Short mmCIF file of C-alpha atoms in Angstrom, two decimals:
data_model
loop_
_atom_site.label_atom_id
_atom_site.label_comp_id
_atom_site.label_asym_id
_atom_site.label_seq_id
_atom_site.Cartn_x
_atom_site.Cartn_y
_atom_site.Cartn_z
CA UNK A 1 20.43 -18.41 -1.97
CA UNK A 2 19.09 -14.88 -1.81
CA UNK A 3 16.21 -16.00 0.41
CA UNK A 4 18.55 -18.05 2.62
CA UNK A 5 20.84 -15.05 3.10
CA UNK A 6 17.88 -12.79 3.83
CA UNK A 7 16.64 -15.31 6.43
CA UNK A 8 20.07 -15.36 8.09
CA UNK A 9 20.12 -11.55 8.21
CA UNK A 10 16.75 -11.52 9.95
CA UNK A 11 17.87 -14.14 12.50
CA UNK A 12 21.01 -12.16 13.34
CA UNK A 13 18.96 -9.00 13.68
CA UNK A 14 16.42 -10.68 16.00
CA UNK A 15 19.21 -12.15 18.14
CA UNK A 16 20.84 -8.75 18.54
CA UNK A 17 17.52 -7.17 19.50
CA UNK A 18 16.80 -9.92 22.06
CA UNK A 19 20.20 -9.28 23.66
CA UNK A 20 19.67 -5.50 23.58
CA UNK A 21 22.75 -5.24 21.39
CA UNK A 22 22.98 -1.62 20.16
CA UNK A 23 24.96 -2.71 17.12
CA UNK A 24 21.96 -4.24 15.33
CA UNK A 25 22.83 -4.69 11.68
CA UNK A 26 20.17 -2.90 9.64
CA UNK A 27 19.57 -3.70 6.01
CA UNK A 28 17.08 -3.11 3.24
CA UNK A 29 15.65 -4.95 0.26
CA UNK A 30 15.12 -3.24 -3.10
CA UNK A 31 12.53 -4.95 -5.30
CA UNK A 32 13.05 -3.95 -8.96
CA UNK A 33 10.71 -4.46 -11.91
CA UNK A 34 11.39 -3.41 -15.50
CA UNK A 35 8.64 -1.08 -16.72
CA UNK A 36 6.65 -2.23 -19.78
CA UNK A 37 8.92 -5.24 -20.32
CA UNK A 38 6.07 -7.36 -21.69
CA UNK A 39 5.55 -4.84 -24.48
CA UNK A 40 9.14 -5.38 -25.60
CA UNK A 41 8.64 -9.16 -25.68
CA UNK A 42 5.29 -8.85 -27.45
CA UNK A 43 6.47 -6.39 -30.09
CA UNK A 44 10.17 -7.11 -30.67
CA UNK A 45 10.37 -10.73 -29.57
CA UNK A 46 11.80 -12.64 -26.62
CA UNK A 47 15.33 -12.56 -28.01
CA UNK A 48 15.42 -8.75 -27.83
CA UNK A 49 13.73 -8.97 -24.42
CA UNK A 50 16.51 -11.23 -23.18
CA UNK A 51 19.13 -8.83 -24.50
CA UNK A 52 17.39 -5.99 -22.70
CA UNK A 53 17.49 -7.91 -19.40
CA UNK A 54 21.21 -8.59 -19.82
CA UNK A 55 21.88 -4.91 -20.54
CA UNK A 56 19.87 -3.84 -17.50
CA UNK A 57 21.75 -6.30 -15.29
CA UNK A 58 25.06 -4.75 -16.33
CA UNK A 59 23.69 -1.33 -15.35
CA UNK A 60 22.37 -2.58 -12.01
CA UNK A 61 25.66 -4.23 -11.05
CA UNK A 62 27.41 -0.87 -11.43
CA UNK A 63 25.11 0.65 -8.81
CA UNK A 64 25.92 -1.64 -5.86
CA UNK A 65 28.91 -2.55 -3.71
CA UNK A 66 30.63 -5.93 -3.76
CA UNK A 67 29.20 -6.67 -0.30
CA UNK A 68 25.62 -6.21 -1.48
CA UNK A 69 23.65 -9.13 -2.88
CA UNK A 70 21.98 -8.94 -6.26
CA UNK A 71 19.54 -11.61 -7.49
CA UNK A 72 17.10 -12.22 -10.31
CA UNK A 73 13.84 -13.35 -8.79
CA UNK A 74 12.25 -14.29 -12.10
CA UNK A 75 11.21 -12.76 -15.41
CA UNK A 76 12.03 -9.07 -15.31
CA UNK A 77 12.12 -8.83 -11.50
CA UNK A 78 15.29 -8.38 -9.46
CA UNK A 79 16.19 -7.83 -5.81
CA UNK A 80 19.11 -6.17 -4.07
CA UNK A 81 20.00 -6.78 -0.41
CA UNK A 82 22.02 -3.88 1.02
CA UNK A 83 23.52 -3.34 4.46
CA UNK A 84 23.05 0.19 5.70
CA UNK A 85 22.55 2.47 8.67
CA UNK A 86 19.33 2.67 10.69
CA UNK A 87 17.39 4.48 7.98
CA UNK A 88 16.69 3.91 4.30
CA UNK A 89 19.06 6.61 3.02
CA UNK A 90 21.62 4.31 1.44
CA UNK A 91 18.95 2.17 -0.21
CA UNK A 92 17.46 5.34 -1.68
CA UNK A 93 20.90 6.38 -2.91
CA UNK A 94 21.21 3.04 -4.73
CA UNK A 95 17.76 3.52 -6.25
CA UNK A 96 18.71 7.00 -7.47
CA UNK A 97 21.87 5.63 -9.09
CA UNK A 98 19.81 3.03 -10.94
CA UNK A 99 17.31 5.61 -12.20
CA UNK A 100 20.12 7.89 -13.39
CA UNK A 101 21.90 5.13 -15.32
CA UNK A 102 18.70 4.00 -17.01
CA UNK A 103 17.67 7.50 -18.09
CA UNK A 104 19.39 7.00 -21.45
CA UNK A 105 18.09 4.85 -24.33
CA UNK A 106 19.58 1.38 -24.77
CA UNK A 107 20.77 0.30 -28.22
CA UNK A 108 20.08 -3.38 -28.94
CA UNK A 109 20.93 -4.48 -32.47
CA UNK A 110 18.97 -2.10 -34.71
CA UNK A 111 16.58 -1.14 -31.90
CA UNK A 112 16.76 1.88 -29.62
CA UNK A 113 14.73 1.18 -26.50
CA UNK A 114 13.70 3.60 -23.79
CA UNK A 115 13.41 1.70 -20.53
CA UNK A 116 13.06 2.38 -16.85
CA UNK A 117 12.49 0.48 -13.62
CA UNK A 118 10.11 0.80 -10.69
CA UNK A 119 11.68 0.12 -7.29
CA UNK A 120 10.18 -0.72 -3.93
CA UNK A 121 12.25 -0.47 -0.74
CA UNK A 122 11.55 -2.27 2.55
CA UNK A 123 13.81 -1.83 5.59
CA UNK A 124 14.59 -4.40 8.29
CA UNK A 125 13.38 -1.96 10.95
CA UNK A 126 9.90 -3.29 10.20
CA UNK A 127 10.55 -6.20 12.62
CA UNK A 128 9.92 -8.90 10.06
CA UNK A 129 9.75 -12.54 11.16
CA UNK A 130 10.13 -14.25 7.78
CA UNK A 131 12.09 -13.26 4.65
CA UNK A 132 8.91 -13.55 2.58
CA UNK A 133 7.37 -10.72 4.60
CA UNK A 134 10.05 -8.13 3.84
CA UNK A 135 10.10 -9.21 0.19
CA UNK A 136 6.30 -8.89 0.07
CA UNK A 137 6.43 -5.35 1.40
CA UNK A 138 9.22 -4.36 -0.99
CA UNK A 139 7.07 -5.77 -3.80
CA UNK A 140 4.08 -3.77 -2.53
CA UNK A 141 6.16 -0.58 -2.52
CA UNK A 142 7.30 -1.37 -6.07
CA UNK A 143 3.69 -1.59 -7.25
CA UNK A 144 3.04 1.71 -5.54
CA UNK A 145 5.91 3.18 -7.58
CA UNK A 146 4.26 1.87 -10.74
CA UNK A 147 0.91 3.35 -9.73
CA UNK A 148 2.57 6.75 -9.26
CA UNK A 149 3.83 6.73 -12.84
CA UNK A 150 6.73 4.25 -12.95
CA UNK A 151 10.43 5.12 -13.25
CA UNK A 152 10.72 5.90 -9.53
CA UNK A 153 11.22 4.32 -6.11
CA UNK A 154 8.96 4.17 -3.08
CA UNK A 155 9.83 3.26 0.52
CA UNK A 156 7.27 0.94 2.12
CA UNK A 157 5.02 2.09 4.95
CA UNK A 158 2.17 0.25 6.68
CA UNK A 159 -0.54 2.20 4.87
CA UNK A 160 0.60 0.51 1.66
CA UNK A 161 -0.31 -2.90 3.03
CA UNK A 162 -3.88 -1.71 3.59
CA UNK A 163 -3.91 -0.31 0.06
CA UNK A 164 -2.52 -3.59 -1.31
CA UNK A 165 -5.36 -5.54 0.30
CA UNK A 166 -7.89 -3.10 -1.18
CA UNK A 167 -6.26 -3.41 -4.60
CA UNK A 168 -6.47 -7.20 -4.42
CA UNK A 169 -10.18 -6.93 -3.65
CA UNK A 170 -10.60 -4.57 -6.60
CA UNK A 171 -8.75 -6.96 -8.91
CA UNK A 172 -10.95 -9.89 -7.83
CA UNK A 173 -14.11 -7.84 -8.43
CA UNK A 174 -12.81 -6.65 -11.78
CA UNK A 175 -12.11 -10.23 -12.87
CA UNK A 176 -15.67 -11.20 -11.93
CA UNK A 177 -17.03 -8.26 -13.92
CA UNK A 178 -15.01 -9.28 -17.00
CA UNK A 179 -16.12 -12.92 -16.68
CA UNK A 180 -19.71 -11.70 -16.55
CA UNK A 181 -19.06 -9.52 -19.58
CA UNK A 182 -17.83 -12.51 -21.59
CA UNK A 183 -20.25 -15.20 -20.40
CA UNK A 184 -23.59 -13.38 -20.21
CA UNK A 185 -25.59 -10.59 -21.79
CA UNK A 186 -25.51 -8.47 -18.64
CA UNK A 187 -22.64 -6.17 -17.83
CA UNK A 188 -21.42 -3.99 -14.99
CA UNK A 189 -19.72 -1.83 -17.63
CA UNK A 190 -21.39 0.93 -19.56
CA UNK A 191 -20.21 3.38 -22.19
CA UNK A 192 -20.69 7.10 -21.82
CA UNK A 193 -20.23 9.52 -24.69
CA UNK A 194 -18.75 13.02 -24.72
CA UNK A 195 -19.42 15.11 -27.83
CA UNK A 196 -16.54 16.47 -29.91
CA UNK A 197 -17.44 19.88 -31.32
CA UNK A 198 -16.29 21.80 -34.37
CA UNK A 199 -15.11 25.09 -32.86
CA UNK A 200 -15.81 26.82 -36.17
CA UNK A 201 -19.45 25.76 -36.55
CA UNK A 202 -20.37 24.74 -33.00
CA UNK A 203 -21.79 21.46 -34.29
CA UNK A 204 -21.19 17.92 -33.06
CA UNK A 205 -18.78 16.03 -35.32
CA UNK A 206 -18.49 12.91 -33.20
CA UNK A 207 -18.22 11.42 -29.74
CA UNK A 208 -15.49 9.98 -27.56
CA UNK A 209 -16.63 6.78 -25.86
CA UNK A 210 -15.63 6.52 -22.19
CA UNK A 211 -15.84 3.41 -20.02
CA UNK A 212 -17.76 3.42 -16.74
CA UNK A 213 -17.93 0.60 -14.16
CA UNK A 214 -21.09 0.32 -12.06
CA UNK A 215 -20.09 -2.02 -9.23
CA UNK A 216 -23.09 -3.85 -7.69
CA UNK A 217 -22.01 -2.92 -4.13
CA UNK A 218 -19.66 0.04 -4.46
CA UNK A 219 -21.54 1.94 -7.13
CA UNK A 220 -19.51 3.87 -9.69
CA UNK A 221 -15.80 2.97 -9.60
CA UNK A 222 -13.56 5.69 -11.04
CA UNK A 223 -11.63 4.78 -14.20
CA UNK A 224 -8.58 6.31 -12.49
CA UNK A 225 -8.90 3.50 -9.94
CA UNK A 226 -9.67 0.46 -12.08
CA UNK A 227 -8.01 1.13 -15.46
CA UNK A 228 -4.44 0.79 -14.06
CA UNK A 229 -5.45 -2.55 -12.48
CA UNK A 230 -6.92 -3.68 -15.78
CA UNK A 231 -3.69 -2.68 -17.54
CA UNK A 232 -1.44 -4.54 -15.10
CA UNK A 233 -3.51 -7.73 -15.09
CA UNK A 234 -4.17 -7.85 -18.84
CA UNK A 235 -7.92 -7.54 -18.29
CA UNK A 236 -7.78 -4.38 -20.39
CA UNK A 237 -7.57 -6.60 -23.49
CA UNK A 238 -11.07 -8.18 -23.26
CA UNK A 239 -12.46 -4.94 -21.84
CA UNK A 240 -10.97 -2.95 -24.70
CA UNK A 241 -12.36 -5.37 -27.29
CA UNK A 242 -15.85 -4.96 -25.79
CA UNK A 243 -15.50 -1.16 -25.80
CA UNK A 244 -14.57 -1.20 -29.50
CA UNK A 245 -17.48 -3.49 -30.39
CA UNK A 246 -20.05 -1.48 -28.42
CA UNK A 247 -18.76 1.87 -29.68
CA UNK A 248 -18.90 0.85 -33.33
CA UNK A 249 -22.33 -0.74 -32.94
CA UNK A 250 -23.68 2.41 -31.31
CA UNK A 251 -22.20 4.61 -34.03
CA UNK A 252 -23.75 2.42 -36.74
CA UNK A 253 -27.16 2.79 -35.08
CA UNK A 254 -26.88 6.58 -34.92
CA UNK A 255 -25.60 6.88 -38.48
CA UNK A 256 -28.47 4.85 -39.92
CA UNK A 257 -31.31 5.91 -37.62
CA UNK A 258 -30.54 9.63 -37.73
CA UNK A 259 -29.05 9.74 -41.24
CA UNK A 260 -25.70 11.07 -40.04
CA UNK A 261 -23.18 9.19 -42.19
CA UNK A 262 -20.25 11.44 -41.23
CA UNK A 263 -20.58 11.03 -37.46
CA UNK A 264 -17.38 9.65 -35.89
CA UNK A 265 -16.52 7.70 -32.75
CA UNK A 266 -13.21 8.02 -30.88
CA UNK A 267 -12.09 5.05 -28.79
CA UNK A 268 -9.16 4.94 -26.36
CA UNK A 269 -6.79 2.03 -26.92
CA UNK A 270 -4.33 0.94 -24.24
CA UNK A 271 -0.73 0.06 -25.03
CA UNK A 272 -1.30 -3.52 -23.94
CA UNK A 273 -4.30 -3.86 -26.23
CA UNK A 274 -2.61 -2.05 -29.11
CA UNK A 275 0.35 -4.44 -29.27
CA UNK A 276 -1.66 -7.65 -29.13
CA UNK A 277 -0.98 -9.77 -32.28
CA UNK A 278 -4.72 -10.16 -32.89
CA UNK A 279 -5.49 -6.44 -32.56
CA UNK A 280 -5.62 -5.63 -36.30
CA UNK A 281 -7.78 -8.68 -37.21
CA UNK A 282 -10.17 -7.76 -34.38
CA UNK A 283 -10.49 -4.22 -35.73
CA UNK A 284 -11.21 -5.56 -39.21
CA UNK A 285 -13.85 -7.96 -37.88
CA UNK A 286 -15.56 -5.23 -35.84
CA UNK A 287 -15.66 -2.90 -38.85
CA UNK A 288 -17.21 -5.63 -41.00
CA UNK A 289 -19.83 -6.56 -38.40
CA UNK A 290 -20.79 -2.96 -37.59
CA UNK A 291 -20.68 -1.82 -41.24
CA UNK A 292 -19.53 1.67 -40.34
CA UNK A 293 -17.17 3.48 -42.75
CA UNK A 294 -13.58 2.82 -41.65
CA UNK A 295 -12.75 6.54 -41.59
CA UNK A 296 -15.46 7.13 -38.97
CA UNK A 297 -13.50 5.14 -36.37
CA UNK A 298 -10.79 7.11 -34.56
CA UNK A 299 -8.39 5.29 -32.26
CA UNK A 300 -6.77 7.30 -29.48
CA UNK A 301 -3.34 6.24 -28.22
CA UNK A 302 -0.91 7.93 -25.85
CA UNK A 303 2.65 9.13 -26.42
CA UNK A 304 4.05 6.40 -24.19
CA UNK A 305 2.86 3.80 -26.73
CA UNK A 306 4.85 5.49 -29.47
CA UNK A 307 8.05 5.79 -27.49
CA UNK A 308 8.34 2.32 -26.01
CA UNK A 309 9.08 0.36 -29.18
CA UNK A 310 9.01 2.83 -32.03
CA UNK A 311 9.70 0.46 -34.94
CA UNK A 312 6.94 -2.05 -34.21
CA UNK A 313 4.50 0.73 -33.30
CA UNK A 314 5.13 2.43 -36.64
CA UNK A 315 4.29 -0.79 -38.50
CA UNK A 316 1.07 -1.22 -36.51
CA UNK A 317 0.05 2.41 -37.11
CA UNK A 318 0.71 2.07 -40.83
CA UNK A 319 -1.53 -1.02 -40.94
CA UNK A 320 -4.33 0.97 -39.35
CA UNK A 321 -3.77 3.88 -41.70
CA UNK A 322 -3.97 1.52 -44.69
CA UNK A 323 -7.38 0.42 -43.38
CA UNK A 324 -8.48 4.05 -43.48
CA UNK A 325 -8.81 4.34 -39.70
CA UNK A 326 -8.01 7.73 -38.19
CA UNK A 327 -5.42 7.93 -35.42
CA UNK A 328 -5.29 10.44 -32.56
CA UNK A 329 -2.42 11.08 -30.17
CA UNK A 330 -4.03 11.62 -26.77
CA UNK A 331 -2.80 13.89 -23.95
CA UNK A 332 -0.13 15.39 -26.20
CA UNK A 333 2.59 17.23 -24.33
CA UNK A 334 2.29 15.30 -21.06
CA UNK A 335 4.44 12.28 -21.95
CA UNK A 336 7.77 11.81 -23.69
CA UNK A 337 7.00 14.40 -26.41
CA UNK A 338 9.88 13.35 -28.64
CA UNK A 339 9.41 15.60 -31.64
CA UNK A 340 12.10 13.71 -33.54
CA UNK A 341 9.79 10.67 -33.59
CA UNK A 342 6.47 12.40 -34.10
CA UNK A 343 6.89 13.14 -37.81
CA UNK A 344 7.43 9.43 -38.53
CA UNK A 345 4.07 8.30 -37.22
CA UNK A 346 0.93 8.36 -39.43
CA UNK A 347 -1.14 10.28 -36.89
CA UNK A 348 -4.11 12.41 -37.99
CA UNK A 349 -4.93 14.30 -34.80
CA UNK A 350 -3.17 15.74 -31.76
CA UNK A 351 -5.29 16.05 -28.62
CA UNK A 352 -4.22 18.86 -26.29
CA UNK A 353 -4.39 17.75 -22.69
CA UNK A 354 -6.83 19.59 -20.42
CA UNK A 355 -4.00 20.80 -18.18
CA UNK A 356 -2.78 23.14 -20.92
CA UNK A 357 -6.29 24.48 -21.53
CA UNK A 358 -6.78 25.03 -17.80
CA UNK A 359 -3.43 26.84 -17.69
CA UNK A 360 -4.35 29.55 -20.20
CA UNK A 361 -4.31 32.18 -17.44
CA UNK A 362 -0.96 30.96 -16.06
CA UNK A 363 1.06 31.45 -19.22
CA UNK A 364 0.42 28.15 -21.02
CA UNK A 365 -1.24 29.72 -24.04
CA UNK A 366 2.12 29.74 -25.83
CA UNK A 367 2.39 25.97 -25.34
CA UNK A 368 -1.06 25.47 -26.88
CA UNK A 369 -0.09 27.79 -29.75
CA UNK A 370 3.07 25.76 -30.34
CA UNK A 371 1.17 22.44 -30.35
CA UNK A 372 -1.41 23.77 -32.84
CA UNK A 373 1.35 25.13 -35.09
CA UNK A 374 3.26 21.85 -34.89
CA UNK A 375 0.16 19.82 -35.73
CA UNK A 376 -0.73 21.97 -38.73
CA UNK A 377 2.84 21.81 -40.04
CA UNK A 378 2.54 18.01 -39.98
CA UNK A 379 -0.88 18.10 -41.70
CA UNK A 380 -2.69 17.09 -38.50
CA UNK A 381 -5.77 18.64 -36.91
CA UNK A 382 -6.18 19.45 -33.22
CA UNK A 383 -8.73 18.59 -30.52
CA UNK A 384 -8.57 20.53 -27.23
CA UNK A 385 -9.83 18.66 -24.16
CA UNK A 386 -11.29 20.10 -20.97
CA UNK A 387 -12.90 23.26 -22.34
CA UNK A 388 -14.94 24.68 -19.47
CA UNK A 389 -15.32 28.43 -20.03
CA UNK A 390 -16.34 30.70 -22.94
CA UNK A 391 -12.98 32.48 -22.56
CA UNK A 392 -11.07 29.24 -23.18
CA UNK A 393 -13.25 28.56 -26.21
CA UNK A 394 -12.60 31.97 -27.76
CA UNK A 395 -8.84 31.73 -27.22
CA UNK A 396 -8.75 28.29 -28.82
CA UNK A 397 -10.68 29.64 -31.80
CA UNK A 398 -8.15 32.46 -32.12
CA UNK A 399 -5.35 29.85 -32.16
CA UNK A 400 -7.08 28.03 -35.05
CA UNK A 401 -7.79 24.89 -33.03
CA UNK A 402 -10.32 22.88 -35.05
CA UNK A 403 -12.17 20.81 -32.44
CA UNK A 404 -12.88 20.69 -28.74
CA UNK A 405 -14.64 18.81 -25.99
CA UNK A 406 -15.36 19.59 -22.37
CA UNK A 407 -18.01 20.48 -19.83
CA UNK A 408 -18.71 23.79 -21.56
CA UNK A 409 -20.45 21.71 -24.22
CA UNK A 410 -21.41 18.59 -22.26
CA UNK A 411 -20.08 16.12 -19.70
CA UNK A 412 -19.92 12.46 -20.76
CA UNK A 413 -23.51 11.17 -20.98
CA UNK A 414 -25.19 7.82 -21.54
CA UNK A 415 -26.29 6.75 -25.01
CA UNK A 416 -29.87 7.97 -24.55
CA UNK A 417 -28.80 11.52 -23.69
CA UNK A 418 -26.20 11.49 -26.46
CA UNK A 419 -28.89 10.51 -28.95
CA UNK A 420 -31.14 13.26 -27.63
CA UNK A 421 -28.35 15.78 -28.35
CA UNK A 422 -28.18 14.56 -31.94
CA UNK A 423 -31.96 14.66 -32.39
CA UNK A 424 -32.12 18.20 -31.00
CA UNK A 425 -29.37 19.17 -33.41
CA UNK A 426 -31.34 17.78 -36.33
CA UNK A 427 -34.55 19.49 -35.21
CA UNK A 428 -32.96 22.90 -34.83
CA UNK A 429 -30.77 22.71 -37.94
CA UNK A 430 -32.13 23.85 -41.30
CA UNK A 431 -29.30 22.38 -43.35
CA UNK A 432 -29.63 18.82 -44.68
CA UNK A 433 -28.47 16.21 -42.17
CA UNK A 434 -25.41 15.25 -44.18
CA UNK A 435 -24.12 18.84 -43.96
CA UNK A 436 -24.45 19.18 -40.20
CA UNK A 437 -21.25 17.30 -39.46
#
């Protein structure tokens, strides 16, 4: 019925334009998608997911007029058809109302859920011929809103269509790369390693493994470009499993070959990967096959993972803690930063985002000081990212930050160069190898 009504609106609009009728009825379509809805289903169950959809619908209905049309397109996707003036101002007003209403947590049974929506807006002034076209462009704008960080709206423009085509090509290529990763011994993916340094001793204590994609035609594809696509499509799950396997295997080789039993590896874990039911068994299997000590594996998660479904995340984190795996909270201070939740999570390390380190000279030293103090009060240690100058290093030392990484020490390097760093460290160090780290 929604599509039939949209088709009728387009026909009336075309007829008015053909007759040079100045009173052309303009309208807009809002395409709405619930952010991270799959995580709610995966972690809390479909029953809670259904309750969340019902609660969101009640909020959405309060944001529109009786003359507007509201429809559920499927799953967690909705559309609103609004009559308006010749611009998108009213549609944007509706979108702002929706964002404001959903800025508060929703209470569902014993769960408190933080949710938001991403909204794409397409206006009838685009001279659409078929209803599917305007819906397609509203959908494209919605995905643009997600790419910009979710919980926002975007009005469609033609440049987005070009970007959508490019994204589709990237997704197809990424799927081929993952299929190749699974079915053959060759891979377009490669791990690079950035050393993590003890700021007190200046020695390497471990590495963070970072994924790189070497496309056969395009060359290096930035993680900023392909990781969001991998997240949205679910390809991050097999990719993430491969990263964990390769990282642990490489660490085991370095530990045995160079006699460095305390060397650690830090691996980034996406929210989608983290909440997979088979995630814990996979970790256990990888630890058994690689034979590295459990405490030498550090998993890095972001604040957004903690805040989406706090109860189930806590259980998953406690399972990892019981295995002896260390947990790091990445990019601390850039996400939700709910201090009331932080003390409940069994996290070992806070990682200070590079933006705070870069902002030392613009008054952000107090923020870094506060994060370090908070971490120490919760018996956590601190890693500062993005250290690029000796001045930043000295100020972090003064703030009692334990560890750091950044271009001052080394950019991410391939495994051969990383191993060379370790061998040089052993050659130049007079202490026994097991005391270097």
